[in-house]
Short mmCIF file of C-alpha atoms in Angstrom, two decimals:
data_model
loop_
_atom_site.label_atom_id
_atom_site.label_comp_id
_atom_site.label_asym_id
_atom_site.label_seq_id
_atom_site.Cartn_x
_atom_site.Cartn_y
_atom_site.Cartn_z
CA MET X 1 102.30 95.04 -147.13
CA THR X 2 101.51 95.12 -143.42
CA SER X 3 98.43 97.27 -143.90
CA GLN X 4 97.13 94.91 -146.61
CA GLY X 5 97.63 91.97 -144.25
CA THR X 6 95.76 93.80 -141.49
CA ILE X 7 92.88 94.62 -143.82
CA SER X 8 92.50 91.04 -145.02
CA LYS X 9 92.71 89.80 -141.42
CA LYS X 10 90.04 92.30 -140.43
CA GLN X 11 87.86 91.11 -143.29
CA ASP X 12 88.31 87.46 -142.30
CA THR X 13 87.50 88.07 -138.66
CA LYS X 14 83.76 87.88 -138.13
CA THR X 15 82.17 89.26 -135.03
CA ALA X 16 80.26 86.85 -132.82
CA ASN X 17 76.92 88.49 -133.62
CA GLU X 18 77.41 88.57 -137.36
CA GLU X 19 74.81 86.58 -139.28
CA VAL X 20 76.49 83.93 -141.42
CA VAL X 21 73.17 82.48 -142.60
CA THR X 22 69.97 84.43 -143.14
CA ILE X 23 66.81 82.82 -144.50
CA ARG X 24 63.67 84.80 -145.23
CA ASP X 25 60.20 83.62 -146.35
CA LEU X 26 61.49 80.33 -147.71
CA LYS X 27 58.92 78.23 -149.51
CA ILE X 28 59.28 74.81 -151.04
CA SER X 29 56.71 72.23 -152.00
CA PHE X 30 56.69 68.78 -153.57
CA GLY X 31 53.55 68.46 -155.66
CA GLU X 32 50.60 69.34 -153.44
CA GLN X 33 52.60 69.09 -150.23
CA GLN X 34 53.91 72.39 -148.88
CA VAL X 35 57.07 71.40 -146.96
CA LEU X 36 58.44 74.82 -145.98
CA ASN X 37 56.10 77.76 -145.81
CA ASP X 38 57.47 81.24 -145.05
CA PHE X 39 60.36 79.85 -143.06
CA ASN X 40 62.68 82.41 -141.45
CA MET X 41 65.89 81.93 -139.51
CA GLU X 42 69.39 83.23 -138.99
CA LEU X 43 72.62 81.63 -137.79
CA HIS X 44 75.22 83.72 -136.03
CA ASN X 45 78.96 83.31 -136.29
CA GLY X 46 80.28 80.59 -133.96
CA GLU X 47 76.78 79.46 -133.00
CA ASN X 48 75.50 75.87 -132.80
CA LEU X 49 71.85 75.91 -133.84
CA ALA X 50 69.73 72.77 -133.47
CA ILE X 51 66.63 72.36 -135.61
CA LEU X 52 63.98 70.06 -134.20
CA GLY X 53 60.76 68.81 -135.70
CA LYS X 54 58.78 65.71 -136.51
CA SER X 55 59.86 63.40 -139.31
CA GLY X 56 58.80 64.89 -142.63
CA SER X 57 58.60 68.42 -141.23
CA GLY X 58 61.18 69.65 -143.76
CA LYS X 59 64.35 69.83 -141.67
CA SER X 60 66.57 67.97 -144.15
CA VAL X 61 64.90 69.79 -147.06
CA LEU X 62 65.91 73.07 -145.42
CA ILE X 63 69.63 72.29 -145.31
CA LYS X 64 69.51 70.81 -148.80
CA CYS X 65 68.07 74.15 -150.00
CA MET X 66 70.97 75.90 -148.27
CA VAL X 67 73.53 74.11 -150.47
CA ARG X 68 71.16 74.20 -153.48
CA LEU X 69 70.79 70.45 -153.71
CA LEU X 70 67.13 71.44 -153.86
CA LYS X 71 65.92 74.70 -155.29
CA ALA X 72 63.42 76.66 -153.23
CA ASP X 73 60.18 77.85 -154.85
CA ALA X 74 60.44 81.28 -153.26
CA GLY X 75 62.30 83.16 -150.54
CA MET X 76 65.83 84.27 -149.87
CA ILE X 77 68.83 82.34 -148.55
CA HIS X 78 71.93 84.38 -147.78
CA ILE X 79 75.04 82.47 -146.72
CA LEU X 80 78.27 84.34 -145.93
CA GLY X 81 76.77 87.34 -147.69
CA LYS X 82 75.91 85.45 -150.90
CA ASP X 83 72.41 84.96 -152.27
CA VAL X 84 72.42 81.18 -152.80
CA ASN X 85 69.57 81.11 -155.32
CA ALA X 86 71.19 83.77 -157.53
CA LEU X 87 74.70 82.28 -157.67
CA LYS X 88 76.25 81.11 -160.93
CA SER X 89 77.82 77.66 -161.13
CA ARG X 90 81.38 78.77 -160.30
CA GLU X 91 80.25 81.07 -157.47
CA LEU X 92 78.13 78.23 -156.06
CA ASP X 93 81.21 75.97 -156.11
CA GLU X 94 83.17 78.57 -154.18
CA LEU X 95 80.41 78.91 -151.59
CA ARG X 96 79.97 75.15 -151.24
CA GLN X 97 83.66 74.83 -150.42
CA LYS X 98 82.99 76.89 -147.30
CA ILE X 99 80.09 74.69 -146.22
CA GLY X 100 80.56 71.23 -144.75
CA PHE X 101 77.62 68.83 -145.07
CA LEU X 102 77.45 65.68 -142.94
CA PHE X 103 74.89 63.33 -144.46
CA GLN X 104 72.64 61.13 -142.35
CA SER X 105 74.08 57.98 -143.94
CA GLY X 106 77.66 59.31 -143.89
CA ALA X 107 77.71 59.05 -147.72
CA LEU X 108 81.24 57.64 -147.80
CA TYR X 109 82.39 56.66 -151.30
CA ASP X 110 82.25 52.90 -150.95
CA SER X 111 84.70 52.12 -153.76
CA MET X 112 87.46 54.12 -152.00
CA THR X 113 89.47 53.57 -148.83
CA VAL X 114 89.18 55.98 -145.89
CA ARG X 115 92.34 57.76 -147.05
CA GLN X 116 91.01 58.14 -150.61
CA ASN X 117 87.67 59.36 -149.26
CA ILE X 118 89.37 62.20 -147.39
CA GLU X 119 91.80 62.95 -150.20
CA PHE X 120 89.01 63.12 -152.79
CA PRO X 121 87.64 66.61 -151.98
CA LEU X 122 91.06 67.87 -150.89
CA ARG X 123 92.72 67.19 -154.25
CA ARG X 124 89.87 68.75 -156.18
CA VAL X 125 89.04 71.75 -154.02
CA LYS X 126 92.55 72.79 -152.97
CA LYS X 127 94.19 72.75 -156.36
CA GLY X 128 97.98 72.56 -156.51
CA ILE X 129 98.25 71.16 -153.00
CA LYS X 130 101.35 68.97 -152.49
CA ASP X 131 101.14 65.26 -151.69
CA LYS X 132 102.91 65.81 -148.36
CA ASP X 133 100.39 68.48 -147.34
CA ILE X 134 97.52 66.19 -148.33
CA ASN X 135 98.98 63.39 -146.24
CA ASP X 136 99.47 65.73 -143.27
CA LYS X 137 95.90 66.99 -143.56
CA VAL X 138 94.49 63.44 -143.79
CA MET X 139 96.39 62.46 -140.63
CA GLU X 140 95.33 65.65 -138.85
CA VAL X 141 91.61 65.18 -139.47
CA LEU X 142 91.77 61.48 -138.66
CA GLU X 143 93.50 62.31 -135.38
CA ASN X 144 90.79 64.86 -134.65
CA VAL X 145 88.09 62.21 -135.04
CA GLY X 146 90.25 59.57 -133.28
CA LEU X 147 90.42 57.09 -136.14
CA THR X 148 93.96 57.11 -137.51
CA GLU X 149 94.06 53.29 -137.43
CA ALA X 150 91.20 53.11 -139.98
CA ILE X 151 93.14 54.94 -142.69
CA ASP X 152 93.45 52.00 -145.10
CA LYS X 153 90.06 50.42 -144.40
CA MET X 154 87.15 50.31 -146.81
CA PRO X 155 83.84 51.90 -145.69
CA SER X 156 82.23 48.45 -145.61
CA GLU X 157 84.64 47.46 -142.83
CA LEU X 158 83.55 50.35 -140.58
CA SER X 159 80.81 50.48 -137.94
CA GLY X 160 78.01 53.10 -138.08
CA GLY X 161 79.78 55.41 -135.61
CA MET X 162 83.10 55.07 -137.42
CA ARG X 163 81.45 55.90 -140.74
CA LYS X 164 80.00 59.09 -139.23
CA ARG X 165 83.41 60.05 -137.83
CA ILE X 166 85.19 59.43 -141.13
CA SER X 167 82.50 61.37 -142.95
CA LEU X 168 83.04 64.22 -140.50
CA ALA X 169 86.79 64.01 -141.09
CA ARG X 170 86.25 64.22 -144.85
CA THR X 171 84.01 67.25 -144.39
CA ILE X 172 86.39 69.21 -142.13
CA ALA X 173 89.42 68.41 -144.32
CA VAL X 174 88.59 71.37 -146.59
CA ASP X 175 88.26 73.79 -143.63
CA PRO X 176 84.60 74.81 -143.93
CA SER X 177 83.31 77.76 -141.95
CA ILE X 178 79.73 76.48 -141.73
CA MET X 179 78.80 72.90 -140.84
CA LEU X 180 75.43 71.36 -141.64
CA TYR X 181 74.74 68.12 -139.76
CA ASP X 182 71.84 65.99 -141.00
CA GLU X 183 70.80 63.73 -138.10
CA PRO X 184 74.37 63.11 -136.91
CA THR X 185 73.43 60.63 -134.17
CA THR X 186 70.54 58.75 -135.80
CA GLY X 187 70.98 54.97 -135.72
CA LEU X 188 73.82 55.05 -133.19
CA ASP X 189 73.92 53.63 -129.66
CA PRO X 190 73.79 56.16 -126.76
CA VAL X 191 77.54 55.98 -126.04
CA THR X 192 78.53 56.56 -129.68
CA SER X 193 75.85 59.28 -129.96
CA LYS X 194 77.44 61.09 -127.02
CA GLU X 195 80.89 60.72 -128.60
CA ILE X 196 79.64 62.21 -131.88
CA SER X 197 77.92 65.07 -130.01
CA LEU X 198 81.13 65.88 -128.14
CA LEU X 199 83.03 65.63 -131.42
CA ILE X 200 80.72 68.25 -132.93
CA ASN X 201 81.70 70.59 -130.07
CA ASP X 202 85.40 69.81 -130.53
CA ILE X 203 85.17 70.53 -134.25
CA GLN X 204 83.40 73.81 -133.56
CA GLU X 205 86.12 74.86 -131.15
CA LYS X 206 89.07 73.77 -133.28
CA TYR X 207 87.84 74.95 -136.67
CA LYS X 208 85.77 77.92 -135.43
CA THR X 209 82.74 76.78 -137.40
CA SER X 210 79.11 77.81 -137.11
CA SER X 211 76.76 74.81 -137.21
CA ILE X 212 73.22 73.81 -137.96
CA ILE X 213 72.33 70.45 -136.43
CA ILE X 214 69.22 68.67 -137.66
CA THR X 215 68.30 66.11 -135.04
CA HIS X 216 65.68 64.25 -133.02
CA ASP X 217 68.18 63.35 -130.34
CA MET X 218 67.59 65.52 -127.26
CA GLU X 219 70.88 64.42 -125.70
CA CYS X 220 72.69 65.66 -128.80
CA VAL X 221 70.78 68.95 -128.50
CA ARG X 222 71.74 69.27 -124.83
CA TYR X 223 75.44 68.71 -125.57
CA THR X 224 75.76 70.84 -128.66
CA ALA X 225 73.09 73.52 -129.14
CA ASN X 226 73.33 77.17 -128.13
CA ARG X 227 69.89 77.78 -129.58
CA ILE X 228 66.99 75.66 -130.84
CA ILE X 229 64.44 76.15 -133.59
CA MET X 230 61.35 73.97 -133.60
CA LEU X 231 59.72 73.42 -136.99
CA LYS X 232 56.00 72.86 -137.37
CA ASP X 233 53.90 73.01 -140.53
CA GLY X 234 56.87 74.26 -142.50
CA ALA X 235 57.50 77.33 -140.35
CA VAL X 236 59.31 78.25 -137.11
CA PHE X 237 57.14 77.23 -134.16
CA MET X 238 59.55 78.27 -131.42
CA ASN X 239 63.02 79.80 -131.41
CA GLY X 240 65.20 80.11 -128.31
CA PRO X 241 67.62 78.47 -125.90
CA LEU X 242 67.04 75.00 -124.44
CA GLU X 243 65.76 76.37 -121.10
CA GLN X 244 62.95 78.23 -122.89
CA PHE X 245 61.84 74.97 -124.51
CA GLU X 246 62.03 73.01 -121.27
CA GLN X 247 59.96 75.59 -119.40
CA SER X 248 57.37 75.92 -122.15
CA ASP X 249 53.76 74.94 -121.42
CA ASP X 250 52.90 74.60 -125.08
CA PRO X 251 51.41 71.11 -125.61
CA VAL X 252 53.33 70.56 -128.89
CA ILE X 253 56.71 71.37 -127.29
CA LYS X 254 55.81 69.43 -124.14
CA SER X 255 54.78 66.32 -126.04
CA PHE X 256 57.99 66.46 -128.12
CA PHE X 257 60.21 66.80 -125.06
CA ASP X 258 58.24 64.24 -123.01
CA SER X 259 58.48 61.60 -125.72
CA ALA X 260 62.19 62.35 -126.08
CA ARG X 261 62.62 61.93 -122.30
CA GLN X 262 60.77 58.60 -122.41
CA THR X 263 63.00 57.40 -125.23
CA ILE X 264 66.09 58.30 -123.17
CA LYS X 265 64.69 56.41 -120.13
CA MET E 1 6.03 54.73 -171.48
CA LYS E 2 7.57 54.45 -168.03
CA ALA E 3 9.59 51.43 -169.15
CA THR E 4 10.97 53.37 -172.12
CA ALA E 5 12.02 56.26 -169.88
CA ASN E 6 13.70 53.80 -167.55
CA HIS E 7 15.50 52.22 -170.47
CA ILE E 8 16.69 55.60 -171.76
CA SER E 9 18.00 56.54 -168.33
CA LYS E 10 19.90 53.23 -168.12
CA VAL E 11 21.43 53.84 -171.57
CA LYS E 12 22.38 57.39 -170.56
CA HIS E 13 23.98 56.09 -167.37
CA TYR E 14 25.91 53.42 -169.30
CA ALA E 15 27.04 56.01 -171.87
CA ALA E 16 28.18 58.38 -169.14
CA GLN E 17 30.15 55.60 -167.38
CA ARG E 18 31.71 54.54 -170.66
CA SER E 19 32.62 58.13 -171.50
CA ILE E 20 34.26 58.57 -168.07
CA ARG E 21 36.26 55.37 -168.56
CA VAL E 22 37.43 56.44 -172.04
CA THR E 23 38.40 59.90 -170.72
CA GLU E 24 40.34 58.36 -167.83
CA LYS E 25 42.20 56.01 -170.16
CA THR E 26 42.99 58.86 -172.55
CA LEU E 27 44.29 61.02 -169.69
CA GLU E 28 46.36 58.10 -168.45
CA SER E 29 47.89 57.62 -171.90
CA VAL E 30 48.55 61.36 -172.24
CA GLY E 31 50.23 61.31 -168.80
CA ARG E 32 52.41 58.36 -169.80
CA LEU E 33 53.33 60.08 -173.08
CA LYS E 34 54.17 63.26 -171.19
CA THR E 35 56.44 61.31 -168.81
CA ALA E 36 58.17 59.61 -171.75
CA MET E 37 58.69 62.93 -173.56
CA THR E 38 60.05 64.54 -170.39
CA ASP E 39 62.41 61.60 -169.94
CA ILE E 40 63.69 61.97 -173.51
CA ALA E 41 64.19 65.72 -173.04
CA ASN E 42 66.01 65.11 -169.74
CA PHE E 43 68.22 62.52 -171.46
CA PHE E 44 69.32 65.04 -174.09
CA LEU E 45 69.95 67.65 -171.37
CA PHE E 46 72.06 65.05 -169.57
CA VAL E 47 74.02 64.31 -172.75
CA SER E 48 74.67 68.02 -173.31
CA ALA E 49 75.76 68.47 -169.66
CA THR E 50 78.14 65.52 -170.08
CA PHE E 51 79.70 67.06 -173.21
CA LYS E 52 80.06 70.35 -171.36
CA ALA E 53 81.81 68.56 -168.47
CA MET E 54 83.91 66.54 -170.94
CA PHE E 55 85.58 69.66 -172.31
CA SER E 56 86.20 71.35 -168.97
CA ARG E 57 89.74 71.83 -167.70
CA ASP E 58 89.94 69.20 -164.95
CA PHE E 59 89.74 65.87 -166.72
CA GLU E 60 89.79 62.87 -164.37
CA PHE E 61 92.41 60.90 -166.33
CA ARG E 62 93.15 58.37 -163.57
CA GLU E 63 89.50 57.48 -163.14
CA PHE E 64 89.11 57.26 -166.94
CA MET E 65 91.97 54.74 -167.12
CA ARG E 66 90.49 52.79 -164.21
CA GLN E 67 87.11 52.66 -165.95
CA CYS E 68 88.76 51.49 -169.21
CA TYR E 69 90.42 48.69 -167.27
CA VAL E 70 87.22 47.78 -165.40
CA ILE E 71 85.07 47.78 -168.56
CA GLY E 72 87.59 45.80 -170.63
CA ASN E 73 88.50 43.38 -167.89
CA ARG E 74 84.91 42.77 -166.79
CA THR E 75 83.70 41.92 -170.29
CA LEU E 76 86.68 40.16 -171.84
CA PRO E 77 85.86 36.54 -170.82
CA LEU E 78 82.23 36.89 -171.91
CA ILE E 79 83.19 38.46 -175.24
CA SER E 80 85.82 35.76 -175.84
CA VAL E 81 83.32 32.93 -175.43
CA THR E 82 80.61 34.70 -177.43
CA GLY E 83 83.02 35.64 -180.23
CA ILE E 84 84.23 32.08 -180.76
CA ILE E 85 80.70 30.61 -180.59
CA MET E 86 79.41 33.27 -182.99
CA GLY E 87 81.95 32.25 -185.69
CA LEU E 88 81.53 28.55 -184.98
CA VAL E 89 77.73 28.59 -185.23
CA LEU E 90 77.74 30.78 -188.33
CA THR E 91 80.11 28.34 -190.05
CA ILE E 92 78.27 25.18 -189.03
CA GLN E 93 74.92 26.64 -190.11
CA SER E 94 76.00 28.05 -193.47
CA ARG E 95 78.37 25.27 -194.59
CA PRO E 96 75.66 22.82 -195.84
CA VAL E 97 73.95 25.59 -197.84
CA LEU E 98 77.21 26.70 -199.44
CA ILE E 99 78.07 23.06 -200.30
CA LYS E 100 74.66 22.77 -202.01
CA PHE E 101 75.50 25.78 -204.20
CA GLY E 102 79.08 24.68 -204.74
CA ALA E 103 80.42 27.78 -203.04
CA VAL E 104 82.06 26.28 -199.96
CA SER E 105 85.35 27.98 -200.86
CA MET E 106 83.56 31.32 -200.16
CA LEU E 107 82.89 30.29 -196.54
CA PRO E 108 85.85 32.13 -194.88
CA SER E 109 85.08 35.38 -196.74
CA MET E 110 81.37 35.15 -196.04
CA VAL E 111 81.93 34.59 -192.31
CA ALA E 112 84.50 37.38 -192.12
CA ILE E 113 82.25 39.91 -193.90
CA SER E 114 79.19 38.95 -191.83
CA LEU E 115 81.14 39.22 -188.61
CA ILE E 116 82.91 42.47 -189.42
CA ARG E 117 79.94 44.29 -190.95
CA GLU E 118 77.10 43.27 -188.70
CA MET E 119 77.23 40.33 -186.34
CA GLY E 120 80.38 41.28 -184.45
CA PRO E 121 79.39 44.89 -183.66
CA MET E 122 75.74 44.10 -182.95
CA VAL E 123 76.11 40.97 -180.81
CA THR E 124 79.09 42.36 -178.89
CA SER E 125 77.40 45.67 -178.15
CA LEU E 126 74.18 43.94 -177.04
CA ILE E 127 76.24 41.83 -174.64
CA CYS E 128 78.07 44.96 -173.46
CA ALA E 129 74.71 46.68 -172.92
CA GLY E 130 73.78 43.83 -170.62
CA LYS E 131 77.08 43.58 -168.82
CA ILE E 132 78.51 47.12 -168.79
CA GLY E 133 75.29 49.17 -169.10
CA SER E 134 73.60 47.40 -166.20
CA GLY E 135 76.82 47.65 -164.15
CA ILE E 136 77.02 51.43 -164.66
CA GLY E 137 73.27 51.85 -163.98
CA ALA E 138 73.43 49.83 -160.76
CA GLU E 139 76.65 51.42 -159.52
CA LEU E 140 75.57 55.02 -160.07
CA GLY E 141 72.04 54.18 -158.89
CA SER E 142 73.31 52.87 -155.58
CA MET E 143 75.59 55.90 -155.24
CA LYS E 144 72.56 58.12 -155.79
CA VAL E 145 70.43 56.25 -153.25
CA THR E 146 73.15 56.36 -150.59
CA GLU E 147 73.66 60.12 -151.18
CA GLN E 148 77.26 59.66 -152.43
CA ILE E 149 76.51 61.70 -155.57
CA ASP E 150 74.97 64.45 -153.42
CA ALA E 151 78.07 64.37 -151.19
CA MET E 152 80.25 64.97 -154.26
CA GLU E 153 77.94 67.73 -155.46
CA VAL E 154 77.98 69.66 -152.16
CA SER E 155 81.74 69.42 -151.85
CA SER E 156 82.19 71.03 -155.31
CA THR E 157 83.92 67.96 -156.69
CA HIS E 158 81.73 67.68 -159.81
CA PRO E 159 80.26 64.16 -159.93
CA MET E 160 79.49 64.61 -163.65
CA ARG E 161 83.20 64.88 -164.42
CA PHE E 162 84.27 62.10 -162.12
CA LEU E 163 81.46 59.59 -162.57
CA VAL E 164 79.77 60.21 -165.91
CA VAL E 165 82.41 61.62 -168.28
CA THR E 166 84.93 58.92 -167.37
CA ARG E 167 82.42 56.07 -167.83
CA VAL E 168 81.01 57.38 -171.10
CA LEU E 169 84.48 57.95 -172.59
CA ALA E 170 85.67 54.54 -171.37
CA CYS E 171 82.69 52.93 -173.15
CA ILE E 172 83.37 54.93 -176.33
CA PHE E 173 87.02 53.79 -176.37
CA MET E 174 86.72 50.25 -175.07
CA ILE E 175 83.65 48.92 -176.88
CA PRO E 176 85.15 49.32 -180.41
CA LEU E 177 88.25 47.45 -179.16
CA LEU E 178 86.06 44.68 -177.71
CA ILE E 179 84.21 44.48 -181.05
CA LEU E 180 87.49 44.10 -182.99
CA TYR E 181 88.54 41.41 -180.53
CA ALA E 182 85.19 39.60 -180.92
CA ASP E 183 85.51 39.79 -184.76
CA ALA E 184 88.97 38.20 -184.64
CA LEU E 185 87.82 35.45 -182.28
CA GLY E 186 84.73 34.90 -184.43
CA ILE E 187 86.91 34.21 -187.48
CA PHE E 188 89.02 31.91 -185.33
CA GLY E 189 85.80 30.14 -184.22
CA SER E 190 84.87 29.77 -187.87
CA TRP E 191 88.23 28.08 -188.56
CA VAL E 192 87.49 25.69 -185.66
CA GLY E 193 84.06 25.02 -187.22
CA VAL E 194 85.59 24.26 -190.63
CA ASN E 195 88.13 21.93 -189.00
CA ILE E 196 85.44 19.82 -187.34
CA LYS E 197 84.73 18.21 -190.71
CA GLY E 198 87.85 19.06 -192.64
CA ASP E 199 91.45 20.05 -192.37
CA VAL E 200 92.30 23.65 -193.25
CA ASN E 201 95.48 25.48 -192.33
CA ILE E 202 94.81 28.51 -190.09
CA VAL E 203 97.03 30.87 -192.12
CA LEU E 204 95.31 29.85 -195.35
CA PHE E 205 91.90 30.24 -193.72
CA PHE E 206 92.65 33.74 -192.44
CA SER E 207 94.20 34.90 -195.72
CA GLN E 208 91.17 33.62 -197.60
CA ALA E 209 88.83 35.25 -195.07
CA PHE E 210 90.44 38.66 -195.49
CA SER E 211 90.91 38.39 -199.27
CA SER E 212 87.37 39.69 -199.87
CA VAL E 213 87.21 42.15 -196.99
CA GLU E 214 87.58 45.76 -198.11
CA PHE E 215 87.82 49.03 -196.26
CA ILE E 216 84.17 49.70 -197.10
CA ASP E 217 83.27 46.64 -195.02
CA PHE E 218 85.45 47.61 -192.13
CA ILE E 219 85.29 51.42 -191.74
CA PRO E 220 81.50 51.97 -191.36
CA ALA E 221 81.29 49.09 -188.87
CA PHE E 222 84.21 50.51 -186.91
CA ILE E 223 82.67 54.00 -186.88
CA LYS E 224 79.29 52.77 -185.71
CA SER E 225 80.93 50.84 -182.87
CA PHE E 226 81.93 54.21 -181.31
CA PHE E 227 78.27 55.24 -181.38
CA PHE E 228 77.33 51.91 -179.80
CA GLY E 229 79.81 52.62 -177.00
CA ALA E 230 78.35 56.10 -176.52
CA VAL E 231 74.80 54.73 -176.33
CA ILE E 232 75.75 52.17 -173.65
CA GLY E 233 77.71 54.72 -171.61
CA PHE E 234 75.13 57.50 -171.81
CA VAL E 235 72.04 55.37 -171.14
CA GLY E 236 73.64 53.50 -168.20
CA SER E 237 74.94 56.73 -166.66
CA TYR E 238 71.65 58.60 -167.19
CA LYS E 239 69.54 55.87 -165.63
CA GLY E 240 71.89 55.43 -162.66
CA TYR E 241 72.46 59.15 -162.09
CA ASN E 242 68.72 59.81 -162.06
CA ALA E 243 67.67 56.81 -159.99
CA GLY E 244 64.88 57.47 -157.52
CA LYS E 245 64.89 56.74 -153.83
CA GLY E 246 65.14 53.31 -152.24
CA THR E 247 66.88 50.09 -153.22
CA GLU E 248 64.11 49.20 -155.67
CA SER E 249 65.14 52.08 -157.91
CA VAL E 250 68.69 50.67 -158.18
CA GLY E 251 67.31 47.48 -159.74
CA ARG E 252 65.03 49.53 -161.95
CA ALA E 253 67.95 51.71 -163.09
CA ALA E 254 70.05 48.65 -163.97
CA ASN E 255 67.17 46.98 -165.77
CA SER E 256 66.08 49.99 -167.79
CA SER E 257 69.72 50.71 -168.73
CA VAL E 258 69.86 47.36 -170.51
CA VAL E 259 66.42 47.52 -172.12
CA ILE E 260 66.67 51.10 -173.39
CA ALA E 261 70.30 50.79 -174.50
CA SER E 262 69.51 47.59 -176.45
CA LEU E 263 66.57 49.26 -178.17
CA ILE E 264 68.61 52.35 -179.09
CA LEU E 265 71.48 50.13 -180.32
CA ILE E 266 69.14 48.41 -182.77
CA ILE E 267 67.79 51.75 -183.99
CA VAL E 268 71.33 53.21 -184.38
CA ASP E 269 72.35 50.05 -186.27
CA MET E 270 69.39 50.39 -188.61
CA VAL E 271 70.32 54.02 -189.36
CA ALA E 272 73.99 53.07 -189.81
CA VAL E 273 73.08 50.30 -192.26
CA GLN E 274 70.97 52.73 -194.30
CA ILE E 275 73.80 55.27 -194.41
CA THR E 276 76.37 52.58 -195.33
CA ASP E 277 74.08 51.38 -198.08
CA MET E 278 74.18 54.83 -199.69
CA ILE E 279 77.99 54.73 -199.96
CA PRO E 280 78.97 53.56 -203.47
CA SER E 281 81.11 50.42 -203.31
#
């Protein structure tokens, strides 16, 4: 009994360097437009990876391919050891339960209250869960995002920042091990953006998640990212820590960072 | 000689231009036909995916009941008014003709048979296509545009089961009930119409109305009303679920839900009438 427990614990424990996401030679196009072209990347366990790039460079398409909302034309996506493109429906469901996806718009179900929004995936993913446990979990995630008072509100009564927080709460309620953030701070004021960025770090610490953060917001990158990938023409243009980007003399990187600095000023 | 050559070149140029225009128009028509065929194929794939989801283990019973309530409740006032007016107008219009032929005593039976066999199911389902079909198309369309359907998909909560199966089944169950309700109110409206110029007891009117109605009048109409419900549910859900990007596509989804559902309803009715006609009375 003890040895079995030790084995399963050993299996669950991932080493810091272990790759939880590996993408090789990913290609996807829409009609004539090649959005991703031989894109390669990996995400390590416990890492916060920011992906930068101009609008339309394929950042959101990339994370949508990772959860198979879009199907890639070619290439390999391995997440938690599973080949995403080869999974059958039930296996894909199982994998998706381990991935949290925060949509740019929040994507809260607008016919449901905040409580019902959080309960919705919980009741369906964690089958047989008791009402008391659901209630406890709802309160726990709302406390984590600091919005317990909004529990009975409708999404239409919430501000942009609150919607993002509730959406985050709904995502972490099912205990994902990988988080995908699609422009988490877009459309928010600087103070709320900072709060969301800090929240991303808190979530990573509390739930031991590995994250991919798609963003334009350099402040968000500064607060959250351990490593940055810059996308250009559908492929990786630069890959490294923030310091490497800031010291780079490459005109593309410089212009991106300069314009971001001007926006902050 | 030179003038002739010039003329020939002009004719050749005109013919070439004309040929290009014809080719372009043909290609455009072929493209449109291809899009329509793809849309039809996708619709049938959608229907088959819905049936597959319908018979899966986790049926969303609560949401199904909510949709039944929403569909019934949303349409009841409209159906009530239409039902009464339908019977009233039918009576007022046909009464003078029946008097002319000395068959005014047949009025209750004629109205009842017309309403039960054809007018009730057809008019009610066309109204439902407008009210319920557009509602489903717009609701699912806006959920698609705001990524709510994608959010369900990525959290493994099966939007087909929750959104589509429940709405389609609610339409299949509720629309026949609404049709029966409209039929009853139509006969009541007919009684009101008769009483504008006369004085007929309601019990006598209803017993006379149903004296000529047989099962052969009622059963095929009742069966086809389930198909009408399915058409409204499937078309509305398909158009909403596959809405494009942007708010414009929500309006387009709602609009095309009504137009396409109405067209299919008329076709289904035509087929149903042909089949009913083959049944020996």
